[in-house]
CSV table of C-alpha atoms and ligand atoms in Angstrom, one decimal:
chain,number,residue,atom,x,y,z
A,1,MET,CA,-2.8,-20.9,-46.0
A,2,THR,CA,-3.2,-18.4,-42.9
A,3,VAL,CA,-5.3,-19.8,-39.9
A,4,ALA,CA,-7.3,-17.8,-37.3
A,5,ALA,CA,-9.3,-19.3,-34.2
A,6,ILE,CA,-12.1,-17.7,-32.4
A,7,VAL,CA,-12.0,-18.8,-28.8
A,8,ALA,CA,-16.0,-18.5,-28.0
A,9,ALA,CA,-16.2,-17.2,-24.3
A,10,GLY,CA,-19.2,-14.7,-24.5
A,11,GLY,CA,-21.4,-16.9,-22.3
A,12,GLN,CA,-22.8,-16.3,-18.7
A,13,GLY,CA,-22.9,-19.7,-18.0
A,14,ARG,CA,-23.4,-20.2,-14.0
A,15,ARG,CA,-24.0,-23.9,-13.6
A,16,LEU,CA,-21.0,-24.4,-11.9
A,17,GLY,CA,-22.5,-22.7,-8.8
A,18,GLU,CA,-19.6,-20.4,-8.9
A,19,SER,CA,-20.1,-16.4,-8.6
A,20,ARG,CA,-18.2,-15.8,-12.3
A,21,PRO,CA,-19.0,-17.0,-15.8
A,22,LYS,CA,-17.2,-20.4,-16.0
A,23,GLN,CA,-15.0,-19.1,-18.1
A,24,PHE,CA,-13.3,-17.0,-15.3
A,25,VAL,CA,-13.4,-19.8,-13.1
A,26,LYS,CA,-9.5,-21.2,-12.5
A,27,ILE,CA,-8.6,-24.6,-12.6
A,28,GLY,CA,-4.8,-24.9,-11.5
A,29,ASP,CA,-2.6,-22.1,-12.4
A,30,ARG,CA,-5.1,-20.7,-14.9
A,31,THR,CA,-8.5,-19.6,-15.8
A,32,LEU,CA,-10.6,-21.5,-18.5
A,33,LEU,CA,-10.2,-19.1,-20.5
A,34,GLU,CA,-6.6,-19.0,-20.1
A,35,ARG,CA,-6.0,-22.5,-20.7
A,36,SER,CA,-8.3,-22.4,-24.3
A,37,VAL,CA,-7.0,-19.4,-25.3
A,38,ASP,CA,-3.4,-20.7,-24.8
A,39,ALA,CA,-4.1,-23.8,-26.8
A,40,PHE,CA,-4.6,-21.8,-29.6
A,41,VAL,CA,-1.9,-18.9,-29.0
A,42,THR,CA,0.8,-21.5,-29.0
A,43,HIS,CA,-0.3,-23.5,-31.9
A,44,PRO,CA,2.1,-23.0,-34.9
A,45,ALA,CA,-0.9,-23.2,-37.2
A,46,ILE,CA,-2.3,-20.8,-35.8
A,47,ASP,CA,-1.5,-16.7,-36.9
A,48,GLU,CA,-4.3,-14.9,-35.0
A,49,VAL,CA,-6.4,-15.0,-32.1
A,50,VAL,CA,-10.1,-13.4,-31.6
A,51,VAL,CA,-11.4,-14.4,-28.3
A,52,VAL,CA,-15.0,-13.4,-27.8
A,53,LEU,CA,-15.8,-12.3,-24.4
A,54,PRO,CA,-18.9,-11.1,-22.7
A,55,PRO,CA,-20.0,-7.6,-23.1
A,56,GLY,CA,-17.7,-5.2,-20.9
A,57,ALA,CA,-15.2,-8.2,-19.9
A,58,PRO,CA,-11.8,-7.5,-20.3
A,59,LEU,CA,-9.2,-9.2,-21.9
A,60,PRO,CA,-7.0,-11.4,-19.0
A,61,PRO,CA,-3.8,-9.4,-19.2
A,62,SER,CA,-1.9,-12.4,-19.0
A,63,LEU,CA,-3.7,-12.9,-22.3
A,64,SER,CA,-2.0,-9.4,-24.0
A,65,GLY,CA,1.4,-9.1,-25.2
A,66,ARG,CA,1.8,-12.3,-26.7
A,67,ALA,CA,3.7,-14.0,-29.9
A,68,LYS,CA,0.9,-13.5,-32.4
A,69,PRO,CA,-2.3,-11.1,-32.3
A,70,VAL,CA,-4.8,-11.9,-29.8
A,71,THR,CA,-8.1,-9.3,-30.2
A,72,ALA,CA,-10.7,-9.5,-27.7
A,73,VAL,CA,-14.6,-8.5,-29.2
A,74,PRO,CA,-17.7,-8.5,-26.8
A,75,GLY,CA,-20.1,-11.4,-27.7
A,76,GLY,CA,-23.9,-11.1,-28.4
A,77,GLU,CA,-27.3,-12.8,-27.1
A,78,ARG,CA,-26.7,-16.7,-28.8
A,79,ARG,CA,-23.2,-18.4,-28.9
A,80,GLN,CA,-23.6,-18.1,-32.9
A,81,ASP,CA,-24.1,-14.2,-32.6
A,82,SER,CA,-21.0,-14.3,-30.6
A,83,VAL,CA,-18.8,-16.3,-33.6
A,84,ALA,CA,-20.6,-13.8,-36.1
A,85,ALA,CA,-18.8,-11.0,-34.0
A,86,GLY,CA,-15.2,-12.8,-33.8
A,87,PHE,CA,-15.5,-13.6,-37.7
A,88,ALA,CA,-15.7,-10.1,-38.0
A,89,ALA,CA,-13.0,-9.5,-36.2
A,90,VAL,CA,-10.9,-12.0,-38.0
A,91,THR,CA,-8.5,-10.2,-40.7
A,92,PRO,CA,-9.8,-10.2,-43.7
A,93,SER,CA,-7.1,-12.9,-45.7
A,94,VAL,CA,-7.5,-15.2,-43.6
A,95,ASP,CA,-8.3,-18.6,-45.7
A,96,LEU,CA,-9.4,-20.9,-42.2
A,97,ILE,CA,-11.1,-20.4,-39.4
A,98,VAL,CA,-10.9,-22.6,-36.1
A,99,ILE,CA,-13.7,-21.9,-33.1
A,100,HIS,CA,-13.2,-23.7,-30.1
A,101,ASP,CA,-15.2,-23.1,-26.8
A,102,ALA,CA,-13.7,-21.5,-24.1
A,103,ALA,CA,-15.3,-24.3,-21.9
A,104,ARG,CA,-13.1,-26.8,-23.6
A,105,PRO,CA,-9.8,-25.8,-21.6
A,106,PHE,CA,-7.6,-29.4,-22.3
A,107,VAL,CA,-7.9,-29.5,-26.1
A,108,ASP,CA,-4.4,-30.9,-27.6
A,109,PRO,CA,-2.5,-30.0,-30.3
A,110,ALA,CA,-2.9,-32.9,-32.5
A,111,THR,CA,-6.7,-32.6,-32.3
A,112,ILE,CA,-6.3,-28.9,-33.4
A,113,ASP,CA,-3.9,-30.4,-36.2
A,114,ARG,CA,-6.6,-33.1,-37.5
A,115,THR,CA,-9.3,-30.3,-37.6
A,116,ILE,CA,-7.6,-28.1,-39.6
A,117,GLU,CA,-6.0,-30.2,-41.7
A,118,ALA,CA,-9.8,-32.0,-42.9
A,119,ALA,CA,-11.2,-28.6,-43.3
A,120,ARG,CA,-8.2,-27.5,-45.6
A,121,GLU,CA,-9.3,-30.9,-47.8
A,122,SER,CA,-13.2,-30.8,-47.5
A,123,GLY,CA,-13.8,-26.9,-46.2
A,124,ALA,CA,-15.5,-27.9,-42.6
A,125,ALA,CA,-14.5,-30.4,-40.3
A,126,ILE,CA,-14.9,-30.8,-36.3
A,127,ALA,CA,-13.5,-32.9,-33.7
A,128,ALA,CA,-15.7,-35.5,-32.3
A,129,LEU,CA,-16.1,-39.0,-30.1
A,130,PRO,CA,-17.9,-41.8,-31.4
A,131,ALA,CA,-20.5,-42.7,-29.1
A,132,SER,CA,-19.7,-45.1,-26.4
A,133,ASP,CA,-23.0,-45.4,-24.4
A,134,THR,CA,-26.0,-46.7,-26.3
A,135,VAL,CA,-28.0,-43.3,-27.4
A,136,LYS,CA,-31.9,-43.6,-26.8
A,137,GLU,CA,-34.3,-40.9,-28.6
A,138,ALA,CA,-37.2,-39.8,-26.5
A,139,GLY,CA,-40.5,-37.5,-27.6
A,140,ARG,CA,-41.1,-34.7,-24.9
A,141,GLN,CA,-44.0,-36.6,-23.1
A,142,LYS,CA,-43.4,-37.2,-19.6
A,143,PRO,CA,-42.3,-39.6,-18.2
A,144,ALA,CA,-39.3,-40.1,-20.7
A,145,THR,CA,-40.2,-42.9,-23.0
A,146,VAL,CA,-38.0,-44.5,-25.9
A,147,SER,CA,-39.1,-43.4,-29.1
A,148,ARG,CA,-36.3,-45.2,-30.8
A,149,THR,CA,-32.3,-46.4,-30.3
A,150,LEU,CA,-30.3,-45.1,-32.4
A,151,PRO,CA,-27.8,-47.0,-33.8
A,152,ARG,CA,-24.7,-46.5,-31.6
A,153,ASP,CA,-22.5,-47.1,-34.8
A,154,GLU,CA,-23.6,-44.3,-36.5
A,155,ILE,CA,-23.4,-41.7,-33.3
A,156,TRP,CA,-21.1,-39.0,-33.4
A,157,LEU,CA,-20.7,-36.5,-30.3
A,158,ALA,CA,-19.5,-33.0,-31.6
A,159,GLN,CA,-16.5,-31.5,-30.0
A,160,THR,CA,-14.8,-28.2,-30.7
A,161,PRO,CA,-12.4,-27.4,-32.6
A,162,GLN,CA,-14.6,-27.1,-35.3
A,163,ALA,CA,-12.7,-25.5,-38.3
A,164,PHE,CA,-14.2,-23.8,-41.6
A,165,ALA,CA,-12.9,-22.2,-45.1
A,166,ARG,CA,-13.9,-18.7,-45.0
A,167,HIS,CA,-16.3,-19.4,-47.3
A,168,VAL,CA,-18.0,-21.7,-45.9
A,169,LEU,CA,-18.5,-20.6,-42.3
A,170,ALA,CA,-19.3,-17.1,-43.9
A,171,ASP,CA,-22.6,-19.8,-45.4
A,172,ALA,CA,-23.0,-20.6,-41.8
A,173,ILE,CA,-23.3,-17.7,-40.5
A,174,ARG,CA,-25.5,-16.0,-43.0
A,175,ILE,CA,-27.7,-18.2,-42.5
A,176,GLY,CA,-27.5,-18.4,-38.7
A,177,GLN,CA,-28.7,-14.6,-39.0
A,178,SER,CA,-31.6,-15.1,-41.2
A,179,GLY,CA,-33.1,-16.8,-38.2
A,180,VAL,CA,-31.9,-20.4,-38.2
A,181,ALA,CA,-30.6,-21.9,-34.8
A,182,GLY,CA,-27.9,-23.9,-34.3
A,183,THR,CA,-26.0,-25.4,-31.1
A,184,ASP,CA,-22.7,-25.4,-32.9
A,185,GLU,CA,-21.3,-23.7,-36.2
A,186,ALA,CA,-21.2,-27.3,-37.6
A,187,SER,CA,-25.0,-27.7,-37.7
A,188,LEU,CA,-25.6,-23.8,-39.5
A,189,ALA,CA,-23.0,-25.2,-41.9
A,190,GLU,CA,-25.0,-28.1,-42.6
A,191,GLN,CA,-27.8,-26.6,-43.0
A,192,ALA,CA,-26.3,-24.1,-45.5
A,193,GLY,CA,-25.5,-27.3,-47.7
A,194,HIS,CA,-22.0,-28.0,-46.6
A,195,ALA,CA,-20.6,-31.2,-45.6
A,196,VAL,CA,-19.0,-31.4,-42.6
A,197,ARG,CA,-16.0,-33.9,-42.3
A,198,LEU,CA,-15.8,-35.8,-38.8
A,199,VAL,CA,-12.3,-36.3,-37.2
A,200,GLU,CA,-11.1,-38.1,-34.1
A,201,GLY,CA,-11.5,-35.9,-31.2
A,202,ASP,CA,-10.1,-36.3,-27.5
A,203,ALA,CA,-11.5,-38.1,-24.4
A,204,ARG,CA,-9.4,-35.7,-22.2
A,205,ASN,CA,-11.2,-32.5,-24.3
A,206,ILE,CA,-14.1,-32.3,-22.2
A,207,LYS,CA,-16.4,-29.1,-21.6
A,208,VAL,CA,-16.6,-28.3,-18.5
A,209,THR,CA,-20.2,-27.0,-17.5
A,210,THR,CA,-21.6,-28.3,-14.2
A,211,ALA,CA,-19.6,-28.5,-10.5
A,212,ALA,CA,-18.7,-32.1,-11.7
A,213,ASP,CA,-17.2,-31.0,-14.5
A,214,LEU,CA,-15.1,-28.5,-12.7
A,215,ALA,CA,-14.1,-31.5,-10.6
A,216,HIS,CA,-12.9,-33.5,-13.2
A,217,ALA,CA,-11.0,-30.3,-14.7
A,218,ARG,CA,-9.2,-30.1,-11.6
A,219,ALA,CA,-8.6,-33.5,-11.5
A,220,ILE,CA,-6.6,-33.6,-14.5
A,221,VAL,CA,-4.3,-31.0,-13.7
A,222,ALA,CA,-3.6,-32.2,-10.5
A,223,ASP,CA,-2.5,-35.0,-12.7
A,224,GLU,CA,-0.8,-33.4,-15.4
A,225,ARG,CA,1.1,-31.6,-12.6
A,226,LYS,CA,2.3,-35.0,-10.8
A,227,ARG,CA,3.7,-36.1,-14.0
A,228,ALA,CA,5.3,-33.2,-15.2
A,229,VAL,CA,9.1,-33.2,-15.3
A,230,THR,CA,11.9,-30.3,-15.7
A,231,ALA,CA,14.1,-30.7,-18.6
A,232,GLY,CA,16.5,-32.7,-16.1
A,233,GLY,CA,13.9,-35.5,-15.2
A,234,THR,CA,13.0,-34.3,-12.0
A,235,PRO,CA,9.5,-34.3,-11.1
A,236,VAL,CA,8.2,-30.3,-11.0
A,237,ASP,CA,6.6,-31.3,-7.7
A,238,ALA,CA,8.9,-33.2,-6.1
A,239,GLN,CA,7.8,-33.7,-3.0
A,240,TRP,CA,11.1,-33.1,-0.7
A,241,ARG,CA,13.4,-30.2,-0.8
A,242,ILE,CA,16.9,-30.5,1.2
A,243,GLY,CA,18.6,-27.3,2.2
A,244,THR,CA,22.0,-26.4,4.1
A,245,GLY,CA,23.0,-23.5,5.9
A,246,TYR,CA,26.5,-22.7,7.7
A,247,ASP,CA,27.2,-19.6,10.4
A,248,SER,CA,30.3,-19.1,12.5
A,249,HIS,CA,30.5,-16.3,15.1
A,250,ARG,CA,33.2,-14.9,17.5
A,251,LEU,CA,32.7,-15.3,21.0
A,252,VAL,CA,33.3,-12.1,23.4
A,253,GLU,CA,33.0,-11.2,26.7
A,254,GLY,CA,30.3,-8.7,27.7
A,255,ARG,CA,27.6,-10.4,25.2
A,256,ARG,CA,24.8,-13.2,26.4
A,257,LEU,CA,25.6,-16.9,24.8
A,258,LEU,CA,22.1,-17.3,22.8
A,259,LEU,CA,22.0,-20.8,20.7
A,260,GLY,CA,18.7,-21.7,19.6
A,261,GLY,CA,17.1,-19.1,21.5
A,262,VAL,CA,18.0,-20.5,24.4
A,263,LEU,CA,20.3,-18.4,26.5
A,264,ILE,CA,23.4,-20.8,27.6
A,265,PRO,CA,25.1,-19.6,30.8
A,266,TYR,CA,29.3,-18.9,30.0
A,267,SER,CA,31.4,-16.0,30.3
A,268,MET,CA,31.0,-15.0,26.9
A,269,GLY,CA,28.5,-14.9,23.9
A,270,LEU,CA,28.3,-14.7,20.4
A,271,LYS,CA,29.7,-11.2,18.8
A,272,GLY,CA,27.0,-10.2,15.9
A,273,HIS,CA,25.1,-7.2,14.2
A,274,SER,CA,21.7,-9.3,15.8
A,275,ASP,CA,22.0,-11.1,18.8
A,276,GLY,CA,24.6,-13.5,17.2
A,277,ASP,CA,22.6,-16.7,17.9
A,278,ALA,CA,24.5,-18.7,14.9
A,279,LEU,CA,22.6,-21.9,15.2
A,280,CYS,CA,19.5,-20.0,14.6
A,281,HIS,CA,21.4,-18.4,11.5
A,282,ALA,CA,22.4,-21.7,10.2
A,283,ILE,CA,18.9,-23.2,10.5
A,284,THR,CA,17.3,-20.0,9.0
A,285,ASP,CA,19.5,-20.4,5.7
A,286,ALA,CA,18.8,-24.3,5.6
A,287,VAL,CA,15.4,-23.5,5.3
A,288,LEU,CA,15.4,-21.1,3.1
A,289,GLY,CA,17.6,-22.8,0.6
A,290,ALA,CA,15.4,-25.9,0.1
A,291,ALA,CA,12.9,-23.3,-0.7
A,292,ALA,CA,15.6,-21.4,-2.8
A,293,LEU,CA,14.5,-18.5,-1.3
A,294,GLY,CA,17.9,-17.2,-0.7
A,295,ASP,CA,19.4,-16.1,2.4
A,296,ILE,CA,19.3,-14.6,5.9
A,297,GLY,CA,21.2,-11.9,4.5
A,298,ARG,CA,18.8,-11.1,1.7
A,299,HIS,CA,15.8,-11.1,3.9
A,300,PHE,CA,17.3,-9.6,7.0
A,301,PRO,CA,20.0,-7.4,6.1
A,302,ASP,CA,22.5,-6.5,8.9
A,303,THR,CA,23.0,-3.0,7.0
A,304,ASP,CA,18.9,-2.7,8.1
A,305,GLU,CA,18.9,-1.0,11.5
A,306,ARG,CA,15.4,-3.0,11.9
A,307,TRP,CA,17.7,-6.3,12.9
A,308,ARG,CA,20.4,-4.8,15.2
A,309,GLY,CA,20.0,-6.9,18.5
A,310,ALA,CA,17.5,-8.8,16.5
A,311,ASN,CA,16.1,-11.8,18.5
A,312,SER,CA,17.4,-14.4,15.9
A,313,ILE,CA,14.4,-17.3,16.7
A,314,VAL,CA,12.0,-14.6,15.4
A,315,LEU,CA,13.9,-14.5,12.4
A,316,LEU,CA,14.0,-18.1,12.4
A,317,GLU,CA,10.1,-17.6,12.5
A,318,GLN,CA,9.8,-15.2,9.8
A,319,ALA,CA,12.0,-17.3,7.3
A,320,VAL,CA,9.6,-20.4,8.5
A,321,ALA,CA,6.6,-18.0,7.7
A,322,LEU,CA,8.2,-17.5,3.8
A,323,VAL,CA,8.3,-20.8,3.3
A,324,HIS,CA,4.9,-21.6,4.0
A,325,GLY,CA,4.1,-18.9,1.6
A,326,ALA,CA,6.1,-21.0,-1.0
A,327,GLY,CA,4.2,-23.8,-0.2
A,328,PHE,CA,6.1,-25.9,1.6
A,329,LEU,CA,6.4,-27.4,5.5
A,330,VAL,CA,9.3,-28.5,7.5
A,331,ALA,CA,9.9,-32.1,7.5
A,332,ASN,CA,12.7,-31.8,9.8
A,333,VAL,CA,16.3,-30.5,11.0
A,334,ASP,CA,19.2,-31.7,12.2
A,335,ALA,CA,22.5,-29.3,12.9
A,336,VAL,CA,25.9,-29.3,14.1
A,337,VAL,CA,27.4,-27.1,16.6
A,338,ILE,CA,30.8,-26.9,17.2
A,339,ALA,CA,32.4,-25.3,20.0
A,340,GLU,CA,34.6,-26.3,22.3
A,341,ARG,CA,33.2,-24.4,25.3
A,342,PRO,CA,30.7,-24.8,26.5
A,343,ALA,CA,29.3,-28.3,26.5
A,344,LEU,CA,26.1,-28.5,24.6
A,345,ALA,CA,24.7,-31.7,26.0
A,346,PRO,CA,23.2,-30.2,28.8
A,347,HIS,CA,21.0,-27.8,27.1
A,348,ALA,CA,20.2,-29.3,23.9
A,349,ASP,CA,16.4,-30.5,24.7
A,350,ARG,CA,15.7,-27.1,25.5
A,351,ILE,CA,17.2,-25.7,22.2
A,352,ARG,CA,15.5,-28.5,20.4
A,353,GLU,CA,11.6,-27.4,22.2
A,354,ARG,CA,12.5,-24.0,21.1
A,355,LEU,CA,13.7,-24.6,17.8
A,356,ALA,CA,10.7,-27.1,17.1
A,357,GLN,CA,8.5,-24.2,18.1
A,358,ALA,CA,9.7,-22.0,15.8
A,359,LEU,CA,10.0,-24.3,12.7
A,360,ARG,CA,6.3,-25.3,13.6
A,361,VAL,CA,7.1,-28.9,13.9
A,362,ASN,CA,7.5,-31.5,16.6
A,363,VAL,CA,10.5,-32.0,18.8
A,364,SER,CA,10.9,-35.3,17.6
A,365,GLU,CA,11.7,-34.0,13.8
A,366,VAL,CA,14.6,-31.7,15.6
A,367,SER,CA,18.0,-32.6,16.1
A,368,VAL,CA,21.6,-30.6,17.8
A,369,LYS,CA,24.4,-32.2,18.4
A,370,GLY,CA,27.2,-30.5,19.9
A,371,LYS,CA,30.9,-31.0,19.0
A,372,THR,CA,34.5,-30.0,19.6
A,373,ASN,CA,37.0,-29.3,17.2
A,374,GLU,CA,39.8,-31.2,19.3
A,375,GLY,CA,41.6,-28.3,19.6
A,376,MET,CA,42.1,-27.7,16.4
A,377,GLY,CA,41.9,-23.8,14.2
A,378,GLU,CA,39.4,-21.5,15.6
A,379,THR,CA,37.2,-23.0,16.8
A,380,GLY,CA,39.4,-25.6,18.5
A,381,ARG,CA,41.0,-22.3,20.7
A,382,GLY,CA,37.3,-21.2,21.6
A,383,GLU,CA,37.5,-17.7,19.6
A,384,GLY,CA,34.0,-18.9,18.0
A,385,ILE,CA,31.3,-21.2,17.5
A,386,ALA,CA,30.4,-22.8,14.0
A,387,VAL,CA,26.9,-24.3,12.9
A,388,HIS,CA,26.0,-26.7,10.4
A,389,ALA,CA,22.9,-27.6,9.7
A,390,VAL,CA,20.3,-29.4,7.3
A,391,ALA,CA,16.7,-28.9,6.7
A,392,LEU,CA,14.1,-31.2,4.8
A,393,LEU,CA,11.2,-29.6,3.3
A,394,ARG,CA,7.9,-31.3,2.2
A,395,ARG,CA,5.1,-29.6,-0.2
A,396,ALA,CA,2.6,-28.6,1.6
A,397,ASP,CA,-0.1,-30.1,-0.6
A,398,VAL,CA,1.3,-33.5,-0.7
B,1,MG,MG1,25.1,-15.2,11.9
């Protein structure tokens, strides 16, 4: 059995109050249309997808080049005209057609499965939810007055997907084209004399129509993101990210000594392509590392003349901007400066203040400690200065 999906996205629905038709409005990382089409492209039972778009609207690039055919066709005046256009584009040998409304971006694979299975047995099936509210019928008179109360246990609220054997959908479309109107394909199939089975829908399979629905949809996506975990079980949206950085430079005569952007009076300075500020470099690497954005050498290579004599506090500011762009803020930074001479302590507070400015945090979030190497090794002999740093980042939107 081969199965095609028709995603109906031909409407101009603007009740959301957005400038675009609602199917092109984003919730989270994808539009309603992309989410709805993805649900069928990724479903193993579906062999091809036809997307009915408003005339002139192109298929979003993310939906082309997929593992199974995705065809776009222009829609018509009414929904049923759009579905007829979609049906005409379905491969003729397809046995069963599933119709879905692009405004229902959260359809789950199990609902699609149930609908297909029931239609395969019975010719037509739709996802629906039993009514939980009591349903009143009223005439058209104003003020609205109840004419009768419907027995709730007999009331179902239709969703999509709606699935049909090819000949059933052909009948429904034929009757629609003969002047009968229907708000969904199932109602046309009923009027053509076909039995339509009800299968259990899903409460999360909401239809996004109003601004309140859109807010609900965005809350569902935010909730999904919070729950999402990587293969290793780590929350995808882990609130905290840690990074480490290290740098060392040789002390030479004839250079100024800059640490954390602060000029330190000393007889020697740090050698380097830039200003040699090892403290800024180690912190820059820690901050970039926490966001998994590479290292200082990648963003500010010492082969690039732009960075000759560069002010390293400016490089740190640029790294912080990169990290902000990736959705993170700096939470705190701690660094150890290993230097036999000069003593760091008298300058530590000025350095912390300058670093805090660059990191866009309060000075209370920046720690800089001086340490000697007890005379051991290169740093112990005063040949250079080494720095270790750690940075903690947090998600900007948490
Ligand atoms: Mg360096």
